[in-house]
Amino acid sequence: IRKVEHIVREEMNKTGALEVLLPAIHPSELWIESGRWESAGPELLRIKDRHDRSYCFGPTHEEVITDLVRREIRSYRDLPRTFYQIQTKFRDEVRPRFGLLRGREFIMKDAYSFDVSDEQADTSYQAMYNAYFNIFKRCGLKFRVVDADTGNIGGKTSQEFMVLAKSGEDKLIVCSECHYAANIEKAYARIQGDSAKVSSVEEMFEVHTPGVESIDEVSKFLKKVPEHLLKVLFYECDDKYICAVVLTGDREVNEVKLKRHLQVNDLKLASHEDLEKISGSFRGYCGPFGLVLGKDRLQKIVVDIRVQEGQVYVSGANKKDFHMDNVVPGRDFEIVDHVDIHDVRAGDLCRQCGKTLVEERGIEVGHIFKLGTKYSESMGAFYTDVNGKQYPVVMGCYGIGITRVAAAAIEQNHDDSGIVFPPPLAPFDVSLILVDLKNSDLKGKADEIYAMLLSNGIDVLYDDREVSPGGKFKDSDLLGIPLRVTVGKKSMLEGKVEVKVRSNKGSTLVDPSALLKWVNDNLTLKP
């Protein structure tokens, strides 16, 4: 963790960012000003002091840093400015899991930029992008930058830095040809299908489908492929109103896209009772026609972009045990709100170049945002320009999960014997193992090597425990120390020591006089 912090701090300082330390406990008034006190949800740990005043344990620090800036910065001459901190955060995760990857308490580097214009803010954003790229490259990690949703933090644009790992909790959609990459929550694909409208289609008609409810069941019963079926889902939006969503049977709703489109914080499927009131039917038999806005809290009808006007589909008939065939969007039901709210999958076509999209898994370790004036306007952080006019400062925010980087490095780099740390993140560079503690000659040589490596800036774990050699070797592998140097009787008979790279299977012998060069050559990634 300290090695990650060291790399992060060096790269942040190179950008000219100033390190600060902000309070961990935030007064509720600041979060009420920004509008996030209510929208943040249960992950925000809310507490009260002895005077019954409300506070929260800060999961992020946009409100606090904006409050600081509005008190201290007055003129365009004071900008641009970027501040960063490395601090412990807390989020009340509903299901803490995966150790350091999804714990309630974690160490994070968060930075905030303040600029006079969108153009200047773009420059600050790019500087942070470059710094993040350098950080994860120096950490020796395989990573990818992807487009991402801004979530509760808000803003115009955001990108995530994802460490690639088969165990990653995030799905990534990546083009096999061009540079397009996005988190599954933000991924878009080229729409495929028949572009020409079907003409002279007979009116829709009922088909008796007793006990046939799911898409798979309807597909088999009517011998129709799922993409030629329509399904209607009803969502409760912020516990205020209901939205109907129409999409093809082969896709699922991307709820993050839907939230962003509706500008709501919470979505959940409507109850059976609400569904029956609105559609007059039961789950599995709902159709997109006959829906009346304003009836029983139904306020919006959203149709996914893959549902094509003029094409022929099958949908529920709004009557139990019946479906409708020859349903034509635009003829049998109106399309007003036609947007992309479906999930993107491997095999879809890239919207940019038309090539095939593939799926990868990743672990989010960094996230950068263009916030615009979301916080500065709501909290009154203004600057005065050269003409004496006041404008809101333009903000950006940038986070790196310090503890997540360490955990992600392990998830990406391990084998059956334990961790295989990239050299820059390993707790030690070299594991020095003394085989026989009772042999004074061997101990003298091991002590000499230890002193030599330390004097040359090499971090060494000197294992002189009274433990079997096999136990020492296993512990060295388990800890993921990149290089191992063994001082034993057999190798010293030849005047050499045994050396091994953690990521390789075999070992070799090296003359002690050449040991430092061997170590340095095999620590090429060390920052």
Coordinates of C-alpha atoms in Angstrom, one line a residue:
I1 CA 0.0 0.0 0.0
R2 CA 2.8 2.4 0.8
K3 CA 4.5 1.7 -2.5
V4 CA 1.2 2.5 -4.3
E5 CA 0.9 5.7 -2.3
H6 CA 4.5 6.6 -3.2
I7 CA 3.9 6.2 -7.0
V8 CA 0.6 8.1 -6.8
R9 CA 2.1 11.0 -4.8
E10 CA 5.0 11.4 -7.2
E11 CA 2.7 11.5 -10.3
M12 CA 0.2 13.9 -8.6
N13 CA 3.0 16.2 -7.7
K14 CA 4.3 16.2 -11.2
T15 CA 0.9 17.7 -12.4
G16 CA 1.4 20.6 -10.0
A17 CA -1.5 19.4 -7.7
L18 CA -1.2 20.5 -4.1
E19 CA -1.6 17.9 -1.4
V20 CA -4.1 18.7 1.4
L21 CA -5.9 16.8 4.1
L22 CA -9.6 17.4 4.3
P23 CA -11.9 16.4 7.2
A24 CA -13.2 12.9 7.3
I25 CA -16.5 13.9 9.0
H26 CA -18.7 16.3 6.9
P27 CA -21.6 18.5 8.2
S28 CA -24.9 17.6 6.6
E29 CA -25.4 21.3 5.5
L30 CA -22.8 20.9 2.8
W31 CA -24.4 17.8 1.3
I32 CA -27.8 19.3 1.5
E33 CA -26.5 22.3 -0.5
S34 CA -25.2 20.0 -3.3
G35 CA -28.4 17.9 -3.3
R36 CA -26.6 14.7 -2.4
W37 CA -27.8 14.3 1.2
E38 CA -31.0 12.7 -0.1
S39 CA -29.7 11.2 -3.4
A40 CA -26.6 9.5 -2.0
G41 CA -28.6 6.5 -0.7
P42 CA -27.8 4.1 2.2
E43 CA -24.1 3.9 1.3
L44 CA -23.7 7.3 3.0
L45 CA -23.0 6.7 6.7
R46 CA -25.0 9.4 8.5
I47 CA -24.1 10.2 12.1
K48 CA -25.1 12.7 14.8
D49 CA -23.0 14.4 17.5
R50 CA -24.0 15.0 21.1
H51 CA -25.9 18.1 20.1
D52 CA -28.0 16.1 17.6
R53 CA -26.4 17.8 14.6
S54 CA -26.2 15.6 11.5
Y55 CA -22.9 14.6 9.8
C56 CA -21.7 12.0 7.4
F57 CA -18.5 10.0 7.1
G58 CA -17.2 11.3 3.8
P59 CA -17.1 8.7 0.9
T60 CA -16.0 11.5 -1.4
H61 CA -15.0 15.1 -0.8
E62 CA -16.6 17.2 -3.5
E63 CA -18.7 19.2 -1.1
V64 CA -15.9 19.9 1.4
I65 CA -13.4 20.9 -1.2
T66 CA -15.9 23.2 -3.0
D67 CA -16.7 24.8 0.4
L68 CA -13.0 25.5 0.9
V69 CA -12.6 26.9 -2.6
R70 CA -15.6 29.2 -2.4
R71 CA -14.1 30.7 0.8
E72 CA -10.5 31.1 -0.5
I73 CA -10.7 31.7 -4.3
R74 CA -12.2 34.9 -5.6
S75 CA -10.5 35.9 -8.9
Y76 CA -9.6 34.3 -12.2
R77 CA -6.0 35.0 -11.1
D78 CA -6.3 32.3 -8.5
L79 CA -7.1 29.7 -11.1
P80 CA -6.5 27.0 -12.3
R81 CA -5.9 25.0 -9.1
T82 CA -5.8 21.3 -8.4
F83 CA -5.8 19.7 -4.9
Y84 CA -5.4 16.1 -3.8
Q85 CA -5.4 14.1 -0.7
I86 CA -4.8 10.5 0.4
Q87 CA -7.2 9.5 3.1
T88 CA -9.3 6.8 4.6
K89 CA -12.9 6.7 3.4
F90 CA -16.0 4.9 4.4
R91 CA -19.0 3.6 2.4
D92 CA -21.7 1.6 4.1
E93 CA -21.7 -1.2 1.5
V94 CA -24.7 -3.5 1.7
R95 CA -22.5 -6.6 1.2
P96 CA -18.8 -6.0 1.9
R97 CA -16.9 -8.7 0.0
F98 CA -13.7 -9.5 -1.8
G99 CA -11.4 -8.2 1.0
L100 CA -9.9 -4.9 0.0
L101 CA -11.8 -4.7 -3.2
R102 CA -15.2 -4.0 -1.7
G103 CA -14.7 -3.2 2.0
R104 CA -16.6 -0.5 3.9
E105 CA -13.3 1.3 4.9
F106 CA -10.6 1.9 2.3
I107 CA -7.8 4.3 1.4
M108 CA -8.3 6.5 -1.5
K109 CA -6.5 9.3 -3.4
D110 CA -9.0 11.9 -4.5
A111 CA -8.2 15.0 -6.4
Y112 CA -10.2 18.1 -7.5
S113 CA -9.5 20.6 -10.2
F114 CA -10.9 24.1 -10.5
D115 CA -10.8 26.1 -13.7
V116 CA -12.3 29.2 -15.4
S117 CA -13.7 27.5 -18.5
D118 CA -14.6 24.2 -20.1
E119 CA -11.5 24.5 -22.3
Q120 CA -9.2 25.0 -19.3
A121 CA -11.0 22.2 -17.5
D122 CA -10.3 19.8 -20.4
T123 CA -6.6 20.6 -20.0
S124 CA -6.7 19.7 -16.3
Y125 CA -8.7 16.5 -17.1
Q126 CA -6.1 15.5 -19.7
A127 CA -3.3 16.1 -17.2
M128 CA -4.9 13.8 -14.7
Y129 CA -5.6 11.2 -17.4
N130 CA -1.9 11.2 -18.3
A131 CA -1.0 11.0 -14.6
Y132 CA -3.3 8.0 -14.0
F133 CA -1.9 6.3 -17.1
N134 CA 1.6 6.7 -15.8
I135 CA 0.6 5.6 -12.3
F136 CA -0.8 2.2 -13.4
K137 CA 2.0 1.7 -15.9
R138 CA 4.5 2.3 -13.2
C139 CA 2.6 -0.2 -11.0
G140 CA 3.3 -2.8 -13.6
L141 CA -0.4 -3.6 -14.2
K142 CA -2.3 -4.6 -17.3
F143 CA -5.1 -2.1 -17.5
R144 CA -7.6 -0.5 -19.8
V145 CA -9.3 2.9 -19.9
V146 CA -13.1 2.7 -20.5
D147 CA -16.0 5.1 -20.8
A148 CA -18.1 5.0 -17.7
D149 CA -21.3 6.3 -16.1
T150 CA -21.0 9.3 -13.8
G151 CA -23.3 7.8 -11.2
N152 CA -24.2 9.7 -8.1
I153 CA -21.2 12.0 -8.3
G154 CA -22.6 13.4 -11.5
G155 CA -21.0 15.5 -14.2
K156 CA -20.7 15.4 -18.0
T157 CA -18.1 12.7 -18.7
S158 CA -16.2 10.1 -16.9
Q159 CA -13.7 7.3 -17.6
E160 CA -12.6 4.4 -15.5
F161 CA -9.2 2.7 -15.3
M162 CA -9.7 -1.0 -15.1
V163 CA -7.1 -3.6 -14.1
L164 CA -7.8 -6.6 -16.3
A165 CA -8.5 -9.8 -14.3
K166 CA -10.7 -12.9 -14.9
S167 CA -12.1 -12.4 -11.4
G168 CA -13.0 -8.8 -12.0
E169 CA -16.5 -7.7 -10.8
D170 CA -17.0 -5.3 -13.8
K171 CA -17.9 -6.4 -17.3
L172 CA -16.1 -4.4 -20.1
I173 CA -17.2 -4.1 -23.7
V174 CA -14.2 -3.7 -26.0
C175 CA -13.9 -3.4 -29.8
S176 CA -11.7 -6.1 -31.3
E177 CA -10.4 -3.6 -33.9
C178 CA -10.5 0.1 -32.8
H179 CA -9.9 1.7 -29.4
Y180 CA -13.5 1.8 -28.2
A181 CA -13.9 0.4 -24.7
A182 CA -16.7 1.0 -22.1
N183 CA -18.0 -0.3 -18.9
I184 CA -21.1 -2.5 -19.5
E185 CA -23.1 0.3 -17.8
K186 CA -22.1 2.8 -20.5
A187 CA -21.5 0.6 -23.5
Y188 CA -23.3 1.3 -26.8
A189 CA -23.3 -0.8 -30.0
R190 CA -24.3 -0.3 -33.6
I191 CA -28.0 -1.2 -34.1
Q192 CA -28.4 -4.2 -36.4
G193 CA -31.6 -5.3 -38.1
D194 CA -33.8 -4.6 -41.1
S195 CA -33.8 -1.0 -42.0
A196 CA -36.7 -1.1 -44.4
K197 CA -40.2 -0.9 -43.0
V198 CA -42.5 -3.8 -43.7
S199 CA -45.5 -2.8 -45.9
S200 CA -49.0 -4.3 -46.2
V201 CA -49.0 -6.1 -42.9
E202 CA -52.3 -7.4 -41.8
E203 CA -53.8 -6.3 -38.5
M204 CA -52.4 -7.8 -35.3
F205 CA -54.3 -10.8 -34.0
E206 CA -54.6 -12.9 -30.9
V207 CA -52.8 -16.2 -30.4
H208 CA -53.8 -18.5 -27.6
T209 CA -50.7 -19.3 -25.5
P210 CA -51.9 -21.1 -22.4
G211 CA -49.3 -21.0 -19.5
V212 CA -46.7 -19.6 -21.8
E213 CA -45.1 -16.6 -20.0
S214 CA -41.3 -16.3 -20.4
I215 CA -39.5 -15.2 -23.5
D216 CA -38.0 -18.7 -24.0
E217 CA -41.4 -20.3 -23.7
V218 CA -43.0 -18.0 -26.1
S219 CA -40.1 -18.3 -28.6
K220 CA -40.5 -22.1 -28.6
F221 CA -44.3 -22.2 -28.6
L222 CA -44.6 -19.7 -31.5
K223 CA -41.4 -20.7 -33.2
K224 CA -40.2 -17.1 -33.2
V225 CA -36.6 -15.9 -32.4
P226 CA -36.4 -13.8 -29.2
E227 CA -35.4 -10.6 -31.1
H228 CA -38.8 -10.7 -32.9
L229 CA -40.6 -10.7 -29.5
L230 CA -41.4 -7.6 -27.4
K231 CA -41.6 -7.5 -23.7
V232 CA -42.8 -4.7 -21.4
L233 CA -41.4 -4.0 -18.0
F234 CA -42.8 -1.6 -15.5
Y235 CA -40.4 0.3 -13.2
E236 CA -41.1 2.3 -10.0
C237 CA -39.0 5.5 -10.3
D238 CA -37.8 7.1 -7.1
D239 CA -41.0 5.8 -5.5
K240 CA -42.8 8.6 -7.3
Y241 CA -44.1 7.3 -10.6
I242 CA -44.1 4.3 -12.9
C243 CA -42.3 4.0 -16.3
A244 CA -43.1 1.3 -18.9
V245 CA -40.1 0.0 -20.8
V246 CA -40.5 -1.8 -24.2
L247 CA -37.6 -3.8 -25.6
T248 CA -37.0 -6.9 -27.7
G249 CA -37.0 -10.3 -26.0
D250 CA -33.4 -11.1 -26.6
R251 CA -32.2 -8.1 -24.5
E252 CA -32.3 -6.9 -20.9
V253 CA -32.7 -3.4 -19.6
N254 CA -29.5 -1.6 -18.7
E255 CA -30.8 0.1 -15.6
V256 CA -27.9 2.5 -15.4
K257 CA -28.8 3.9 -18.9
L258 CA -32.5 4.0 -17.9
K259 CA -31.7 5.9 -14.7
R260 CA -29.6 8.4 -16.6
H261 CA -32.3 8.9 -19.2
L262 CA -35.0 9.4 -16.7
Q263 CA -32.8 11.3 -14.3
V264 CA -33.8 9.3 -11.3
N265 CA -31.7 7.8 -8.5
D266 CA -33.7 4.6 -7.8
L267 CA -35.4 2.0 -9.9
K268 CA -37.2 -1.1 -8.9
L269 CA -39.7 -3.4 -10.7
A270 CA -43.3 -2.3 -10.1
S271 CA -45.5 -4.6 -8.0
H272 CA -47.9 -7.1 -9.4
E273 CA -50.8 -4.9 -8.2
D274 CA -49.5 -1.8 -10.1
L275 CA -48.8 -3.9 -13.2
E276 CA -52.4 -5.2 -13.3
K277 CA -53.9 -1.7 -12.7
I278 CA -51.9 -0.2 -15.5
S279 CA -52.0 -2.9 -18.2
G280 CA -55.0 -4.9 -17.0
S281 CA -52.9 -8.0 -17.3
F282 CA -50.4 -10.2 -15.5
R283 CA -46.6 -10.4 -15.7
G284 CA -45.7 -12.3 -18.8
Y285 CA -48.6 -11.2 -20.9
C286 CA -48.2 -7.4 -21.0
G287 CA -48.2 -5.6 -24.3
P288 CA -47.0 -2.1 -25.4
F289 CA -50.5 -1.0 -26.7
G290 CA -53.3 0.4 -24.7
L291 CA -51.1 2.0 -22.1
V292 CA -52.5 5.4 -21.0
L293 CA -50.2 8.0 -19.5
G294 CA -51.5 9.3 -16.2
K295 CA -53.4 6.1 -15.4
D296 CA -52.4 4.7 -12.0
R297 CA -49.1 6.7 -11.8
L298 CA -47.9 5.7 -15.3
Q299 CA -46.0 8.8 -16.4
K300 CA -43.5 7.6 -19.0
I301 CA -43.2 5.0 -21.8
V302 CA -39.7 4.4 -23.0
V303 CA -39.1 2.2 -26.1
D304 CA -35.6 0.8 -26.7
I305 CA -33.8 1.8 -29.9
R306 CA -33.7 -1.9 -31.0
V307 CA -37.5 -1.9 -31.4
Q308 CA -37.8 -0.7 -35.0
E309 CA -40.7 1.2 -36.3
G310 CA -42.5 -0.6 -39.1
Q311 CA -41.2 -4.1 -38.2
V312 CA -43.4 -7.0 -37.1
Y313 CA -43.2 -8.4 -33.6
V314 CA -45.1 -10.6 -31.1
S315 CA -46.0 -9.2 -27.7
G316 CA -48.3 -9.9 -24.8
A317 CA -51.9 -9.3 -25.5
N318 CA -52.6 -7.7 -22.1
K319 CA -54.7 -10.8 -21.4
K320 CA -53.7 -13.9 -19.5
D321 CA -52.8 -16.9 -21.8
F322 CA -52.8 -14.8 -24.9
H323 CA -50.2 -13.0 -27.1
M324 CA -50.6 -10.8 -30.1
D325 CA -48.9 -11.4 -33.5
N326 CA -48.3 -8.9 -36.3
V327 CA -47.6 -6.1 -33.8
V328 CA -46.1 -3.2 -35.7
P329 CA -44.4 -0.3 -33.7
G330 CA -45.6 3.0 -35.0
R331 CA -48.9 1.6 -36.2
D332 CA -50.2 -0.4 -33.2
F333 CA -48.5 1.7 -30.5
E334 CA -46.8 5.1 -30.6
I335 CA -43.1 5.6 -30.2
V336 CA -42.3 8.9 -28.5
D337 CA -39.3 8.2 -26.2
H338 CA -37.0 6.1 -28.4
V339 CA -33.6 5.7 -26.7
D340 CA -30.8 3.2 -26.2
I341 CA -31.5 1.4 -22.9
H342 CA -30.6 -2.2 -23.7
D343 CA -27.6 -4.2 -22.6
V344 CA -24.6 -4.6 -25.0
R345 CA -23.1 -8.0 -25.4
A346 CA -20.1 -9.7 -26.9
G347 CA -20.8 -10.2 -30.6
D348 CA -22.5 -6.9 -31.1
L349 CA -20.9 -4.5 -33.6
C350 CA -18.8 -1.5 -32.6
R351 CA -20.7 1.8 -33.1
Q352 CA -17.5 3.5 -34.2
C353 CA -16.0 1.0 -36.7
G354 CA -18.5 -1.8 -37.1
K355 CA -16.2 -4.6 -36.0
T356 CA -17.1 -7.2 -33.4
L357 CA -17.3 -6.3 -29.7
V358 CA -15.8 -8.7 -27.1
E359 CA -16.2 -8.9 -23.4
E360 CA -13.5 -8.6 -20.8
R361 CA -13.5 -8.5 -17.0
G362 CA -11.9 -5.8 -14.9
I363 CA -11.4 -4.3 -11.5
E364 CA -12.0 -0.5 -11.2
V365 CA -9.0 1.2 -9.6
G366 CA -9.4 4.7 -10.9
H367 CA -12.2 7.0 -12.0
I368 CA -12.0 10.5 -13.5
F369 CA -14.9 12.9 -14.0
K370 CA -15.6 16.2 -15.8
L371 CA -18.0 17.7 -13.2
G372 CA -18.7 21.0 -15.0
T373 CA -20.5 23.4 -12.6
K374 CA -22.7 20.9 -10.8
Y375 CA -21.2 21.6 -7.4
S376 CA -20.0 25.2 -7.9
E377 CA -23.4 26.4 -9.0
S378 CA -25.3 24.7 -6.2
M379 CA -22.8 25.7 -3.5
G380 CA -22.0 29.2 -4.8
A381 CA -18.3 28.7 -5.8
F382 CA -17.8 31.7 -8.1
Y383 CA -14.8 33.6 -9.5
T384 CA -14.6 37.1 -10.9
D385 CA -13.3 37.5 -14.4
V386 CA -11.1 40.3 -15.9
N387 CA -14.3 42.3 -16.5
G388 CA -15.6 42.0 -13.0
K389 CA -18.3 39.5 -13.9
Q390 CA -18.9 36.4 -11.7
Y391 CA -19.0 32.9 -13.1
P392 CA -19.1 29.4 -11.5
V393 CA -15.8 27.6 -11.4
V394 CA -15.6 24.5 -13.7
M395 CA -14.6 21.4 -11.7
G396 CA -13.2 17.9 -12.2
C397 CA -12.7 15.1 -9.7
Y398 CA -10.3 12.2 -9.9
G399 CA -10.1 9.1 -7.6
I400 CA -7.8 6.2 -7.2
G401 CA -8.5 3.4 -4.7
I402 CA -5.1 2.8 -3.1
T403 CA -6.1 -0.4 -1.4
R404 CA -8.0 -1.5 -4.5
V405 CA -4.8 -1.2 -6.5
A406 CA -3.0 -3.5 -4.1
A407 CA -5.8 -6.0 -4.2
A408 CA -6.3 -5.8 -8.0
A409 CA -2.5 -6.4 -8.5
I410 CA -2.9 -9.7 -6.6
E411 CA -6.1 -10.7 -8.5
Q412 CA -4.2 -10.1 -11.8
N413 CA -0.9 -11.7 -10.7
H414 CA -1.0 -15.0 -8.8
D415 CA -0.6 -18.7 -9.3
D416 CA -1.2 -21.9 -7.3
S417 CA 1.8 -21.0 -5.0
G418 CA 0.6 -17.5 -4.1
I419 CA 1.0 -13.9 -5.2
V420 CA 3.3 -12.9 -8.1
F421 CA 3.7 -9.2 -7.4
P422 CA 4.8 -6.8 -10.1
P423 CA 8.2 -5.6 -8.8
P424 CA 7.0 -2.0 -8.2
L425 CA 4.4 -3.1 -5.8
A426 CA 6.1 -6.0 -4.0
P427 CA 6.7 -5.6 -0.3
F428 CA 10.3 -6.6 -0.8
D429 CA 12.4 -6.8 -4.0
V430 CA 14.5 -9.9 -2.9
S431 CA 13.9 -12.8 -0.5
L432 CA 17.3 -13.8 0.8
I433 CA 17.2 -17.3 2.2
L434 CA 19.9 -18.7 4.5
V435 CA 19.6 -22.5 4.3
D436 CA 21.7 -23.5 7.3
L437 CA 21.9 -21.1 10.3
K438 CA 24.5 -23.2 12.0
N439 CA 27.0 -22.9 9.2
S440 CA 29.1 -19.8 10.1
D441 CA 30.5 -19.6 6.6
L442 CA 27.1 -19.6 4.9
K443 CA 25.8 -17.1 7.5
G444 CA 28.7 -14.8 6.9
K445 CA 28.2 -14.8 3.1
A446 CA 24.4 -14.3 3.6
D447 CA 25.1 -11.3 5.9
E448 CA 27.5 -9.9 3.4
I449 CA 25.0 -10.2 0.5
Y450 CA 22.3 -8.6 2.7
A451 CA 24.4 -5.6 3.5
M452 CA 25.4 -5.2 -0.1
L453 CA 21.9 -5.3 -1.4
L454 CA 20.6 -2.8 1.2
S455 CA 23.4 -0.4 0.5
N456 CA 22.4 -0.4 -3.2
G457 CA 18.7 0.5 -2.4
I458 CA 17.3 -3.0 -2.7
D459 CA 14.5 -4.0 -0.3
V460 CA 15.4 -7.4 1.2
L461 CA 13.5 -9.8 3.4
Y462 CA 16.3 -11.8 5.1
D463 CA 14.8 -15.1 6.1
D464 CA 17.1 -16.5 8.8
R465 CA 14.4 -18.3 10.7
E466 CA 14.9 -21.7 12.1
V467 CA 12.5 -23.2 9.6
S468 CA 13.1 -25.9 6.9
P469 CA 14.4 -24.6 3.5
G470 CA 11.1 -25.9 1.9
G471 CA 9.1 -23.8 4.3
K472 CA 11.1 -20.7 3.5
F473 CA 10.7 -21.2 -0.2
K474 CA 6.9 -21.6 0.1
D475 CA 6.6 -18.5 2.3
S476 CA 8.7 -16.5 -0.2
D477 CA 6.4 -17.7 -3.1
L478 CA 3.3 -17.0 -1.1
L479 CA 4.3 -13.4 -0.4
G480 CA 5.0 -12.8 -4.0
I481 CA 8.5 -11.5 -3.6
P482 CA 9.8 -11.1 -7.2
L483 CA 13.4 -12.5 -6.7
R484 CA 14.8 -15.2 -4.5
V485 CA 18.5 -15.6 -3.5
T486 CA 19.4 -18.7 -1.7
V487 CA 22.7 -19.2 0.2
G488 CA 23.2 -22.9 0.6
K489 CA 26.1 -25.3 1.1
K490 CA 25.7 -27.0 -2.3
S491 CA 25.9 -23.8 -4.4
M492 CA 28.6 -22.3 -2.3
L493 CA 30.9 -25.3 -3.0
E494 CA 31.0 -23.7 -6.5
G495 CA 31.4 -20.2 -5.0
K496 CA 27.9 -19.3 -6.2
V497 CA 24.4 -18.6 -4.9
E498 CA 21.1 -19.9 -6.3
V499 CA 18.8 -17.3 -7.8
K500 CA 15.2 -17.5 -9.0
V501 CA 12.6 -15.2 -10.5
R502 CA 9.2 -15.7 -8.8
S503 CA 7.3 -15.8 -12.1
N504 CA 9.7 -18.5 -13.6
K505 CA 9.9 -22.2 -12.7
G506 CA 13.6 -22.8 -12.8
S507 CA 16.5 -21.5 -10.9
T508 CA 20.1 -20.8 -11.8
L509 CA 23.5 -20.1 -10.1
V510 CA 25.2 -16.7 -10.0
D511 CA 28.5 -15.6 -8.8
P512 CA 28.1 -13.2 -5.8
S513 CA 30.1 -10.6 -7.6
A514 CA 27.4 -10.6 -10.4
L515 CA 24.4 -10.8 -8.1
L516 CA 23.7 -7.0 -8.0
K517 CA 23.6 -6.8 -11.8
W518 CA 21.3 -9.9 -11.9
V519 CA 18.9 -8.3 -9.3
N520 CA 18.8 -4.9 -11.2
D521 CA 18.3 -6.6 -14.5
N522 CA 15.3 -8.5 -13.2
L523 CA 13.7 -5.5 -11.4
T524 CA 13.3 -3.5 -14.7
L525 CA 9.8 -2.3 -13.7
K526 CA 10.9 -1.0 -10.3
P527 CA 10.0 2.7 -10.2

